[in-house]
CSV table of C-alpha atoms in Angstrom, one decimal:
chain,number,residue,atom,x,y,z
A,1,MET,CA,0.0,0.0,0.3
A,2,ALA,CA,1.3,3.3,-1.1
A,3,THR,CA,1.6,5.8,1.6
A,4,ALA,CA,2.3,9.5,1.6
A,5,GLY,CA,4.0,11.8,4.4
A,6,LEU,CA,6.0,14.4,5.4
A,7,THR,CA,10.0,13.6,5.5
A,8,HIS,CA,13.3,14.7,6.0
A,9,PRO,CA,15.6,12.7,3.9
A,10,ILE,CA,18.8,11.7,5.1
A,11,ASN,CA,21.8,12.4,3.5
A,12,SER,CA,23.3,9.2,3.5
A,13,SER,CA,27.1,10.0,2.5
A,14,VAL,CA,27.5,12.0,5.8
A,15,ALA,CA,28.6,9.4,7.5
A,16,GLU,CA,31.3,8.6,5.0
A,17,PHE,CA,33.2,11.7,6.0
A,18,PRO,CA,35.3,12.5,9.0
A,19,VAL,CA,33.6,14.0,11.8
A,20,THR,CA,36.0,17.5,11.4
A,21,TRP,CA,34.3,17.7,7.8
A,22,ARG,CA,31.2,17.1,8.7
A,23,ARG,CA,31.2,19.8,11.4
A,24,GLN,CA,32.7,22.1,9.0
A,25,ARG,CA,30.3,21.3,6.2
A,26,GLN,CA,27.6,22.4,8.6
A,27,ARG,CA,29.1,25.4,9.8
A,28,PHE,CA,29.5,26.7,6.1
A,29,GLY,CA,25.9,25.8,5.0
A,30,LEU,CA,27.3,23.2,2.7
A,31,SER,CA,24.6,20.4,4.3
A,32,LYS,CA,21.3,19.5,2.1
A,33,ARG,CA,18.1,20.5,2.9
A,34,ARG,CA,16.1,17.9,5.2
A,35,VAL,CA,12.7,18.8,4.5
A,36,GLY,CA,10.9,17.3,1.6
A,37,PHE,CA,7.7,15.2,0.5
A,38,ARG,CA,8.3,11.4,-0.6
A,39,VAL,CA,5.7,8.7,-1.3
A,40,PHE,CA,6.9,5.1,0.2
A,41,ALA,CA,5.2,2.0,-0.4
A,42,GLN,CA,5.3,-0.1,2.6
A,43,ASP,CA,5.1,-4.0,2.8
A,44,ALA,CA,2.1,-4.8,5.0
A,45,SER,CA,4.1,-7.5,6.6
A,46,ALA,CA,7.3,-5.6,7.5
A,47,GLU,CA,7.7,-4.2,10.6
A,48,PRO,CA,8.5,-0.5,10.3
A,49,ASP,CA,12.1,0.7,10.5
A,50,LEU,CA,12.8,2.5,13.6
A,51,SER,CA,16.7,3.4,12.7
A,52,VAL,CA,17.4,6.8,12.5
A,53,THR,CA,20.8,9.0,11.5
A,54,VAL,CA,21.4,11.9,13.6
A,55,ASN,CA,24.6,14.0,12.7
A,56,GLY,CA,25.8,11.2,10.9
A,57,LEU,CA,25.3,9.0,14.2
A,58,LYS,CA,23.6,5.8,13.2
A,59,MET,CA,21.3,4.1,15.8
A,60,PRO,CA,19.0,1.4,15.5
A,61,ASN,CA,16.3,3.1,17.3
A,62,PRO,CA,15.4,7.0,18.4
A,63,PHE,CA,15.7,5.8,22.0
A,64,VAL,CA,18.6,7.1,24.0
A,65,ILE,CA,19.7,7.1,27.9
A,66,GLY,CA,19.6,10.5,29.0
A,67,SER,CA,22.4,11.7,31.3
A,68,GLY,CA,21.7,11.0,34.8
A,69,PRO,CA,21.9,7.7,37.0
A,70,PRO,CA,21.3,5.4,34.3
A,71,GLY,CA,24.4,6.3,32.6
A,72,THR,CA,26.6,6.5,35.5
A,73,ASN,CA,29.1,3.6,35.4
A,74,TYR,CA,30.6,0.8,33.0
A,75,THR,CA,28.0,-1.7,34.3
A,76,VAL,CA,24.6,0.2,33.8
A,77,MET,CA,25.9,1.6,30.4
A,78,LYS,CA,26.6,-2.1,29.4
A,79,ARG,CA,23.1,-3.1,30.7
A,80,ALA,CA,21.7,-0.2,28.2
A,81,PHE,CA,23.2,-1.5,25.4
A,82,ASP,CA,22.6,-5.0,25.9
A,83,GLU,CA,18.9,-4.1,26.4
A,84,GLY,CA,18.8,-2.5,23.0
A,85,TRP,CA,19.1,1.3,23.4
A,86,GLY,CA,19.9,3.1,20.2
A,87,GLY,CA,22.4,5.3,22.4
A,88,VAL,CA,23.6,6.3,25.7
A,89,ILE,CA,24.6,9.6,27.1
A,90,ALA,CA,26.8,9.0,30.2
A,91,LYS,CA,26.1,11.2,33.4
A,92,THR,CA,27.8,14.3,33.1
A,93,VAL,CA,31.7,14.7,34.1
A,94,SER,CA,34.1,17.4,34.8
A,95,LEU,CA,37.6,17.6,35.5
A,96,ASP,CA,37.5,17.6,39.3
A,97,ALA,CA,35.4,15.2,40.7
A,98,ALA,CA,36.5,15.8,44.1
A,99,LYS,CA,34.2,18.9,44.8
A,100,VAL,CA,31.2,16.9,43.9
A,101,ILE,CA,29.5,15.5,46.9
A,102,ASN,CA,25.9,14.3,46.8
A,103,VAL,CA,23.7,13.6,49.9
A,104,THR,CA,20.9,11.2,50.4
A,105,PRO,CA,18.0,11.1,50.3
A,106,ARG,CA,18.1,12.8,47.2
A,107,TYR,CA,15.1,11.9,45.4
A,108,ALA,CA,11.4,12.6,46.0
A,109,LYS,CA,8.0,11.2,44.5
A,110,LEU,CA,4.9,13.1,43.5
A,111,ARG,CA,1.9,10.8,43.6
A,112,ALA,CA,-1.3,10.8,41.8
A,113,GLU,CA,-3.5,9.7,44.4
A,114,ALA,CA,-4.6,11.9,47.1
A,115,ASN,CA,-2.4,12.6,50.0
A,116,GLY,CA,0.0,11.0,48.3
A,117,SER,CA,-0.8,7.2,48.9
A,118,ALA,CA,2.2,5.2,48.2
A,119,LYS,CA,-0.1,3.0,46.1
A,120,GLY,CA,-0.7,6.1,43.6
A,121,ARG,CA,0.9,6.1,40.3
A,122,ILE,CA,4.0,8.1,40.3
A,123,ILE,CA,3.6,11.0,38.0
A,124,GLY,CA,6.5,13.4,39.7
A,125,TRP,CA,9.7,12.8,40.4
A,126,GLU,CA,12.4,15.7,42.1
A,127,ASN,CA,16.1,15.0,42.4
A,128,ILE,CA,18.7,17.3,44.0
A,129,GLU,CA,21.6,14.9,42.5
A,130,LEU,CA,24.7,16.6,41.3
A,131,ILE,CA,27.0,15.4,38.2
A,132,SER,CA,29.1,12.3,38.5
A,133,ASP,CA,31.2,12.2,41.7
A,134,ARG,CA,33.4,9.6,40.1
A,135,PRO,CA,37.1,10.4,39.4
A,136,LEU,CA,37.4,11.5,35.6
A,137,GLU,CA,40.0,9.2,35.1
A,138,ILE,CA,37.7,6.0,35.9
A,139,MET,CA,34.7,7.3,33.7
A,140,LEU,CA,37.2,7.9,30.8
A,141,LYS,CA,38.7,4.4,31.1
A,142,GLU,CA,35.1,3.1,30.9
A,143,PHE,CA,34.2,5.2,28.1
A,144,LYS,CA,37.3,3.7,26.3
A,145,GLN,CA,36.1,0.4,27.2
A,146,LEU,CA,32.3,0.6,26.2
A,147,LYS,CA,33.5,1.8,22.8
A,148,GLU,CA,36.0,-1.2,22.4
A,149,GLU,CA,32.9,-3.5,23.3
A,150,TYR,CA,30.1,-1.8,21.3
A,151,GLN,CA,32.1,-0.4,18.4
A,152,ASP,CA,28.5,-0.3,16.4
A,153,ARG,CA,26.6,1.6,19.4
A,154,ILE,CA,26.6,5.5,20.0
A,155,LEU,CA,28.0,6.7,23.1
A,156,ILE,CA,28.0,10.5,24.4
A,157,ALA,CA,29.7,12.0,27.0
A,158,SER,CA,27.8,14.9,28.8
A,159,ILE,CA,30.3,17.4,30.0
A,160,MET,CA,30.1,20.4,32.2
A,161,GLU,CA,32.8,22.8,33.6
A,162,GLU,CA,33.3,26.2,35.0
A,163,TYR,CA,34.1,29.4,33.3
A,164,ASN,CA,37.2,28.5,32.1
A,165,LYS,CA,38.3,28.3,28.4
A,166,ALA,CA,41.5,26.0,29.2
A,167,ALA,CA,39.4,23.6,31.4
A,168,TRP,CA,36.7,23.0,28.7
A,169,GLU,CA,39.6,22.5,26.2
A,170,GLU,CA,41.1,20.2,28.6
A,171,LEU,CA,38.0,18.4,29.0
A,172,ILE,CA,36.8,18.2,25.3
A,173,ASP,CA,40.2,16.6,24.6
A,174,ARG,CA,40.2,14.1,27.1
A,175,VAL,CA,36.6,12.6,26.7
A,176,GLU,CA,37.3,12.6,22.8
A,177,GLN,CA,40.7,10.5,23.3
A,178,THR,CA,38.3,7.7,24.6
A,179,GLY,CA,36.5,7.2,21.0
A,180,ILE,CA,33.2,8.9,22.2
A,181,ASP,CA,30.9,9.5,19.4
A,182,ALA,CA,29.4,12.8,20.3
A,183,ILE,CA,29.3,15.5,23.1
A,184,GLU,CA,26.2,16.8,25.2
A,185,ILE,CA,27.1,20.3,26.9
A,186,ASN,CA,25.4,20.4,30.1
A,187,PHE,CA,24.1,24.0,29.9
A,188,SER,CA,21.2,23.3,32.2
A,189,CYS,CA,21.3,21.5,35.5
A,190,PRO,CA,19.0,23.6,37.7
A,191,HIS,CA,20.7,22.9,40.9
A,192,GLY,CA,24.5,22.9,42.3
A,193,MET,CA,27.3,24.9,41.7
A,194,PRO,CA,25.7,28.0,39.9
A,195,GLU,CA,28.4,30.2,41.8
A,196,ARG,CA,31.0,28.4,39.4
A,197,LYS,CA,29.1,29.3,36.6
A,198,MET,CA,27.9,26.0,35.7
A,199,GLY,CA,25.0,24.2,34.3
A,200,ALA,CA,21.8,26.4,34.1
A,201,ALA,CA,23.8,29.4,35.2
A,202,VAL,CA,25.1,29.4,31.3
A,203,GLY,CA,22.1,28.2,29.7
A,204,GLN,CA,20.1,31.2,31.3
A,205,ASP,CA,22.9,33.7,30.1
A,206,CYS,CA,23.0,34.0,26.4
A,207,VAL,CA,26.0,36.6,26.5
A,208,LEU,CA,28.0,33.9,28.5
A,209,LEU,CA,26.4,31.1,26.4
A,210,GLU,CA,27.7,32.2,23.2
A,211,GLU,CA,31.4,32.8,24.7
A,212,VAL,CA,31.4,29.2,26.2
A,213,CYS,CA,30.0,27.7,23.1
A,214,GLY,CA,32.4,29.4,21.0
A,215,TRP,CA,35.2,27.8,22.7
A,216,ILE,CA,33.6,24.4,22.6
A,217,ASN,CA,33.1,24.5,19.3
A,218,ALA,CA,36.1,25.8,18.2
A,219,LYS,CA,38.0,22.7,20.2
A,220,ALA,CA,35.4,19.8,19.4
A,221,THR,CA,35.9,17.7,16.7
A,222,VAL,CA,33.1,15.3,17.3
A,223,PRO,CA,29.4,16.6,17.2
A,224,VAL,CA,28.0,18.6,19.7
A,225,TRP,CA,24.7,19.0,21.5
A,226,ALA,CA,23.5,21.6,23.4
A,227,LYS,CA,21.5,21.0,26.5
A,228,MET,CA,18.7,23.5,27.2
A,229,THR,CA,17.3,24.4,30.5
A,230,PRO,CA,13.4,25.1,30.7
A,231,ASN,CA,14.2,27.5,33.6
A,232,ILE,CA,14.3,30.5,31.1
A,233,THR,CA,11.5,32.5,29.4
A,234,ASP,CA,12.1,31.8,25.9
A,235,ILE,CA,14.0,28.5,25.3
A,236,THR,CA,14.6,29.3,21.5
A,237,GLN,CA,17.1,32.1,22.4
A,238,PRO,CA,19.8,29.8,24.0
A,239,ALA,CA,18.9,27.5,21.2
A,240,ARG,CA,19.3,29.7,18.5
A,241,ILE,CA,22.9,30.9,20.2
A,242,SER,CA,23.8,27.2,20.3
A,243,LEU,CA,23.3,26.4,16.7
A,244,ARG,CA,24.8,29.8,15.6
A,245,THR,CA,27.8,29.3,17.2
A,246,GLY,CA,28.6,25.7,15.8
A,247,CYS,CA,26.6,22.9,17.9
A,248,GLU,CA,25.2,20.4,15.6
A,249,GLY,CA,22.1,20.0,17.8
A,250,VAL,CA,20.3,20.7,20.9
A,251,SER,CA,18.6,18.6,23.6
A,252,ALA,CA,15.8,19.8,25.5
A,253,ILE,CA,14.5,19.9,28.4
A,254,ASN,CA,16.3,19.3,31.3
A,255,THR,CA,14.7,19.0,34.8
A,256,ILE,CA,12.3,22.0,36.0
A,257,MET,CA,13.5,23.9,39.1
A,258,SER,CA,11.1,22.5,41.9
A,259,VAL,CA,9.9,21.9,45.8
A,260,MET,CA,8.5,18.6,45.6
A,261,GLY,CA,6.4,19.4,49.1
A,262,ILE,CA,6.3,19.9,52.5
A,263,ASN,CA,5.6,16.8,55.0
A,264,LEU,CA,2.6,18.0,56.7
A,265,ASP,CA,3.5,15.8,60.2
A,266,THR,CA,7.2,16.8,60.2
A,267,LEU,CA,6.7,20.4,58.5
A,268,ARG,CA,10.0,19.7,56.7
A,269,PRO,CA,10.4,20.0,53.1
A,270,GLU,CA,11.1,16.8,50.9
A,271,PRO,CA,13.5,15.2,49.9
A,272,CYS,CA,14.7,15.7,53.6
A,273,VAL,CA,18.3,15.8,54.5
A,274,GLU,CA,19.0,16.0,58.3
A,275,GLY,CA,15.7,18.3,58.5
A,276,TYR,CA,16.5,20.5,55.9
A,277,SER,CA,16.2,20.5,51.9
A,278,THR,CA,17.1,22.5,48.8
A,279,PRO,CA,14.8,23.4,45.4
A,280,GLY,CA,15.7,20.5,42.9
A,281,GLY,CA,15.1,19.5,39.2
A,282,TYR,CA,11.5,18.0,38.3
A,283,SER,CA,11.0,15.2,35.7
A,284,SER,CA,8.6,12.5,34.9
A,285,LYS,CA,5.1,12.2,33.6
A,286,ALA,CA,4.0,15.7,34.9
A,287,VAL,CA,6.6,17.5,33.0
A,288,HIS,CA,5.9,16.0,29.7
A,289,PRO,CA,3.3,18.6,28.5
A,290,ILE,CA,5.7,21.4,29.4
A,291,ALA,CA,8.5,19.7,27.5
A,292,LEU,CA,6.5,19.1,24.4
A,293,ALA,CA,6.0,22.8,24.3
A,294,LYS,CA,9.4,23.7,24.8
A,295,VAL,CA,10.4,21.0,22.0
A,296,MET,CA,7.6,22.5,19.5
A,297,SER,CA,9.2,26.1,20.3
A,298,ILE,CA,12.4,25.0,19.4
A,299,ALA,CA,11.5,22.9,16.4
A,300,GLN,CA,9.6,25.8,14.9
A,301,MET,CA,12.7,28.3,15.3
A,302,MET,CA,15.1,25.8,13.7
A,303,LYS,CA,12.8,25.0,11.0
A,304,LYS,CA,12.3,28.8,10.1
A,305,GLU,CA,15.7,29.8,10.8
A,306,PHE,CA,17.9,26.9,10.0
A,307,GLY,CA,15.7,24.9,7.5
A,308,ASP,CA,18.6,24.1,5.3
A,309,LYS,CA,21.0,23.1,8.1
A,310,ASN,CA,21.5,19.6,9.2
A,311,TYR,CA,20.9,20.2,12.6
A,312,SER,CA,19.2,17.9,15.0
A,313,LEU,CA,16.7,17.7,17.9
A,314,SER,CA,16.7,15.5,20.9
A,315,ALA,CA,13.6,15.5,23.2
A,316,ILE,CA,13.4,14.8,27.0
A,317,GLY,CA,10.6,15.1,29.4
A,318,GLY,CA,8.4,12.5,30.7
A,319,VAL,CA,8.8,9.6,28.4
A,320,GLU,CA,7.3,6.2,29.7
A,321,THR,CA,5.7,4.9,26.5
A,322,GLY,CA,5.8,4.7,22.9
A,323,SER,CA,3.0,7.1,22.5
A,324,ASP,CA,5.3,9.7,24.5
A,325,ALA,CA,8.0,9.3,22.0
A,326,ALA,CA,5.8,9.5,19.2
A,327,GLU,CA,4.5,13.3,20.3
A,328,PHE,CA,8.0,14.5,20.3
A,329,ILE,CA,9.0,12.9,17.1
A,330,LEU,CA,5.6,14.2,15.5
A,331,LEU,CA,7.1,17.6,16.8
A,332,GLY,CA,10.1,17.1,15.0
A,333,ALA,CA,12.6,15.4,17.4
A,334,ASP,CA,15.3,13.0,15.9
A,335,THR,CA,16.0,11.3,19.1
A,336,VAL,CA,14.4,10.9,22.5
A,337,GLN,CA,16.0,10.7,25.7
A,338,VAL,CA,14.7,8.8,29.0
A,339,CYS,CA,16.3,9.1,32.4
A,340,THR,CA,13.6,9.0,35.2
A,341,GLY,CA,11.7,6.4,33.1
A,342,VAL,CA,14.5,4.1,33.5
A,343,MET,CA,14.8,4.6,37.1
A,344,MET,CA,11.5,3.9,37.7
A,345,HIS,CA,11.0,1.0,35.1
A,346,GLY,CA,14.1,-0.6,34.5
A,347,TYR,CA,16.6,-0.9,31.1
A,348,GLY,CA,14.1,-3.2,29.8
A,349,LEU,CA,11.8,-0.2,29.2
A,350,VAL,CA,13.6,0.0,25.4
A,351,LYS,CA,11.6,-2.7,24.4
A,352,GLN,CA,8.3,-1.5,25.4
A,353,LEU,CA,8.7,1.8,23.9
A,354,SER,CA,10.0,0.2,20.5
A,355,SER,CA,7.1,-2.1,20.3
A,356,GLU,CA,4.7,0.8,21.0
A,357,LEU,CA,6.1,2.9,18.7
A,358,GLN,CA,5.8,0.6,15.9
A,359,ASP,CA,2.5,-0.2,16.8
A,360,PHE,CA,1.5,3.8,16.1
A,361,MET,CA,3.7,3.7,12.8
A,362,LYS,CA,1.5,0.5,11.8
A,363,LYS,CA,-1.6,2.2,12.7
A,364,HIS,CA,-0.7,5.0,10.1
A,365,ASN,CA,1.4,3.2,7.7
A,366,PHE,CA,4.9,4.8,8.6
A,367,SER,CA,7.6,2.9,7.3
A,368,SER,CA,10.2,4.9,9.0
A,369,ILE,CA,10.5,7.6,11.7
A,370,GLN,CA,11.3,10.1,8.8
A,371,ASP,CA,7.8,9.7,7.3
A,372,PHE,CA,6.4,11.6,10.1
A,373,ARG,CA,9.0,13.3,11.9
A,374,GLY,CA,7.8,16.9,12.4
A,375,ALA,CA,4.3,16.1,10.6
A,376,SER,CA,2.4,17.8,13.7
A,377,LEU,CA,4.4,21.0,13.7
A,378,GLU,CA,2.7,22.9,11.1
A,379,TYR,CA,-0.8,22.7,12.8
A,380,PHE,CA,0.4,25.1,15.4
A,381,THR,CA,-0.4,28.5,15.4
A,382,THR,CA,-1.0,31.8,17.1
A,383,HIS,CA,-4.1,32.5,18.8
A,384,MET,CA,-5.2,35.6,16.9
A,385,ASP,CA,-4.9,33.1,14.0
A,386,LEU,CA,-7.4,30.4,15.5
A,387,VAL,CA,-9.9,32.9,16.0
A,388,LYS,CA,-9.8,33.9,12.0
A,389,ARG,CA,-9.9,30.5,11.0
A,390,GLN,CA,-13.0,29.6,13.4
A,391,GLN,CA,-14.7,32.8,12.0
A,392,GLU,CA,-14.1,31.4,8.4
A,393,ALA,CA,-15.3,28.1,9.6
A,394,ILE,CA,-18.5,29.6,10.7
A,395,ARG,CA,-19.2,31.4,7.8
A,396,GLU,CA,-18.8,28.5,5.6
A,397,ARG,CA,-21.2,26.4,7.8
A,398,LYS,CA,-23.8,29.1,7.7
A,399,ALA,CA,-23.7,29.3,3.8
A,400,VAL,CA,-24.4,25.4,3.5
A,401,LYS,CA,-28.0,24.9,3.8
A,402,LYS,CA,-29.2,21.9,6.0
A,403,GLY,CA,-32.4,20.6,4.8
A,404,LEU,CA,-35.7,22.5,3.6
A,405,GLN,CA,-36.3,25.6,4.9
A,406,SER,CA,-40.0,25.8,4.0
A,407,ASP,CA,-42.4,23.0,2.7
A,408,LYS,CA,-42.9,24.9,-0.5
A,409,ASP,CA,-39.2,24.1,-1.4
A,410,TRP,CA,-40.0,20.2,-2.2
A,411,THR,CA,-39.8,19.0,-5.5
A,412,GLY,CA,-40.9,16.0,-7.4
A,413,ASP,CA,-37.4,15.4,-9.0
A,414,GLY,CA,-35.3,15.7,-5.8
A,415,PHE,CA,-37.7,14.3,-3.3
A,416,VAL,CA,-35.4,11.3,-2.3
A,417,LYS,CA,-32.7,13.4,-1.7
A,418,GLU,CA,-34.2,16.3,0.1
A,419,THR,CA,-35.7,13.8,2.1
A,420,GLU,CA,-32.2,12.4,3.1
A,421,SER,CA,-30.9,15.8,3.7
A,422,MET,CA,-32.9,16.0,6.9
A,423,VAL,CA,-32.3,12.6,8.5
A,424,SER,CA,-29.9,12.6,11.5
A,425,ASN,CA,-28.6,9.3,11.2
């Protein structure tokens, strides 16, 4: 059966060039247009193809472990690859892990049931966890080992440093030497060490972001994704700057600054550490609608301002089902990251996500991810345009007469049709 869909054809030759050339091609605007319209013939018995190629990186599916606890060491990242995840983004590293000291408990849950019943479904998750507290040398050794054992799988290093050009350059050089496939820059962690100009402290300051992005992209030879903070008025501003200064893609969103709640028995905030707490990052199902809106805004900006560039968008936020992922892809995402979902459901979740996404694709007769990527983006507009569209629709409906207005309107020749025009079922 032939199907038609909005597609973004992949330039299959991209992967044939060294990464440094790929980055130069994109900077100088030499990449081909990604938007097009094609017709596919799909074998009804064939399973939809979940594979994607993003910035020259080939993945068996669009599902990527998001930076955090699920990518904290060799053992868990190996498990992710063995279970079938398309890629893994390791927990964020910096040059000096000694300054990172985590506390426990550091998580708190929000449940759907009244009074936070322990049996209620988890819809919100807060963390006050910092970046990796493991020595950089150990993490680098494990990156290298993973790339030796899984040469055909995508491993992405998440990095974050202080406002120091030399430190950023050293960190990039050291992670690249392990053979990692790409780098995600953590410009978005909402808590921990903002006084050192790290994380969201950079992502919320567009002047600072532009300078730091310049350092990073002048040094990096692999694709670079900038991870965006939602804790900002207009998320398209830092996304735009990241792409203009050389990043190949953006990821969105990181967690939302939050206070999970107050224990009404103890009168202390959660998560409670020795009776005290601090605001942290909010994730899980409850943030999904917010993430959709942010991703939609970035995708619209990218389409309008960078439509002829081979830039990528990695979506993050409350993904627990294949349907959640489909929504992000329909808004223009190339890949979908999952972090809290893995913490709640385990690494085997990727099998459910893949199966459910394929079910969605079969329903609409999509043969590949590119068949429907960004297909829903055109249906977002302004409120004023909605008013105009509705007024026009009302006028059109009024212009169409339903049934006969009077007994004098009956005719002999059209009697049957005139009767049918007044039947409700």
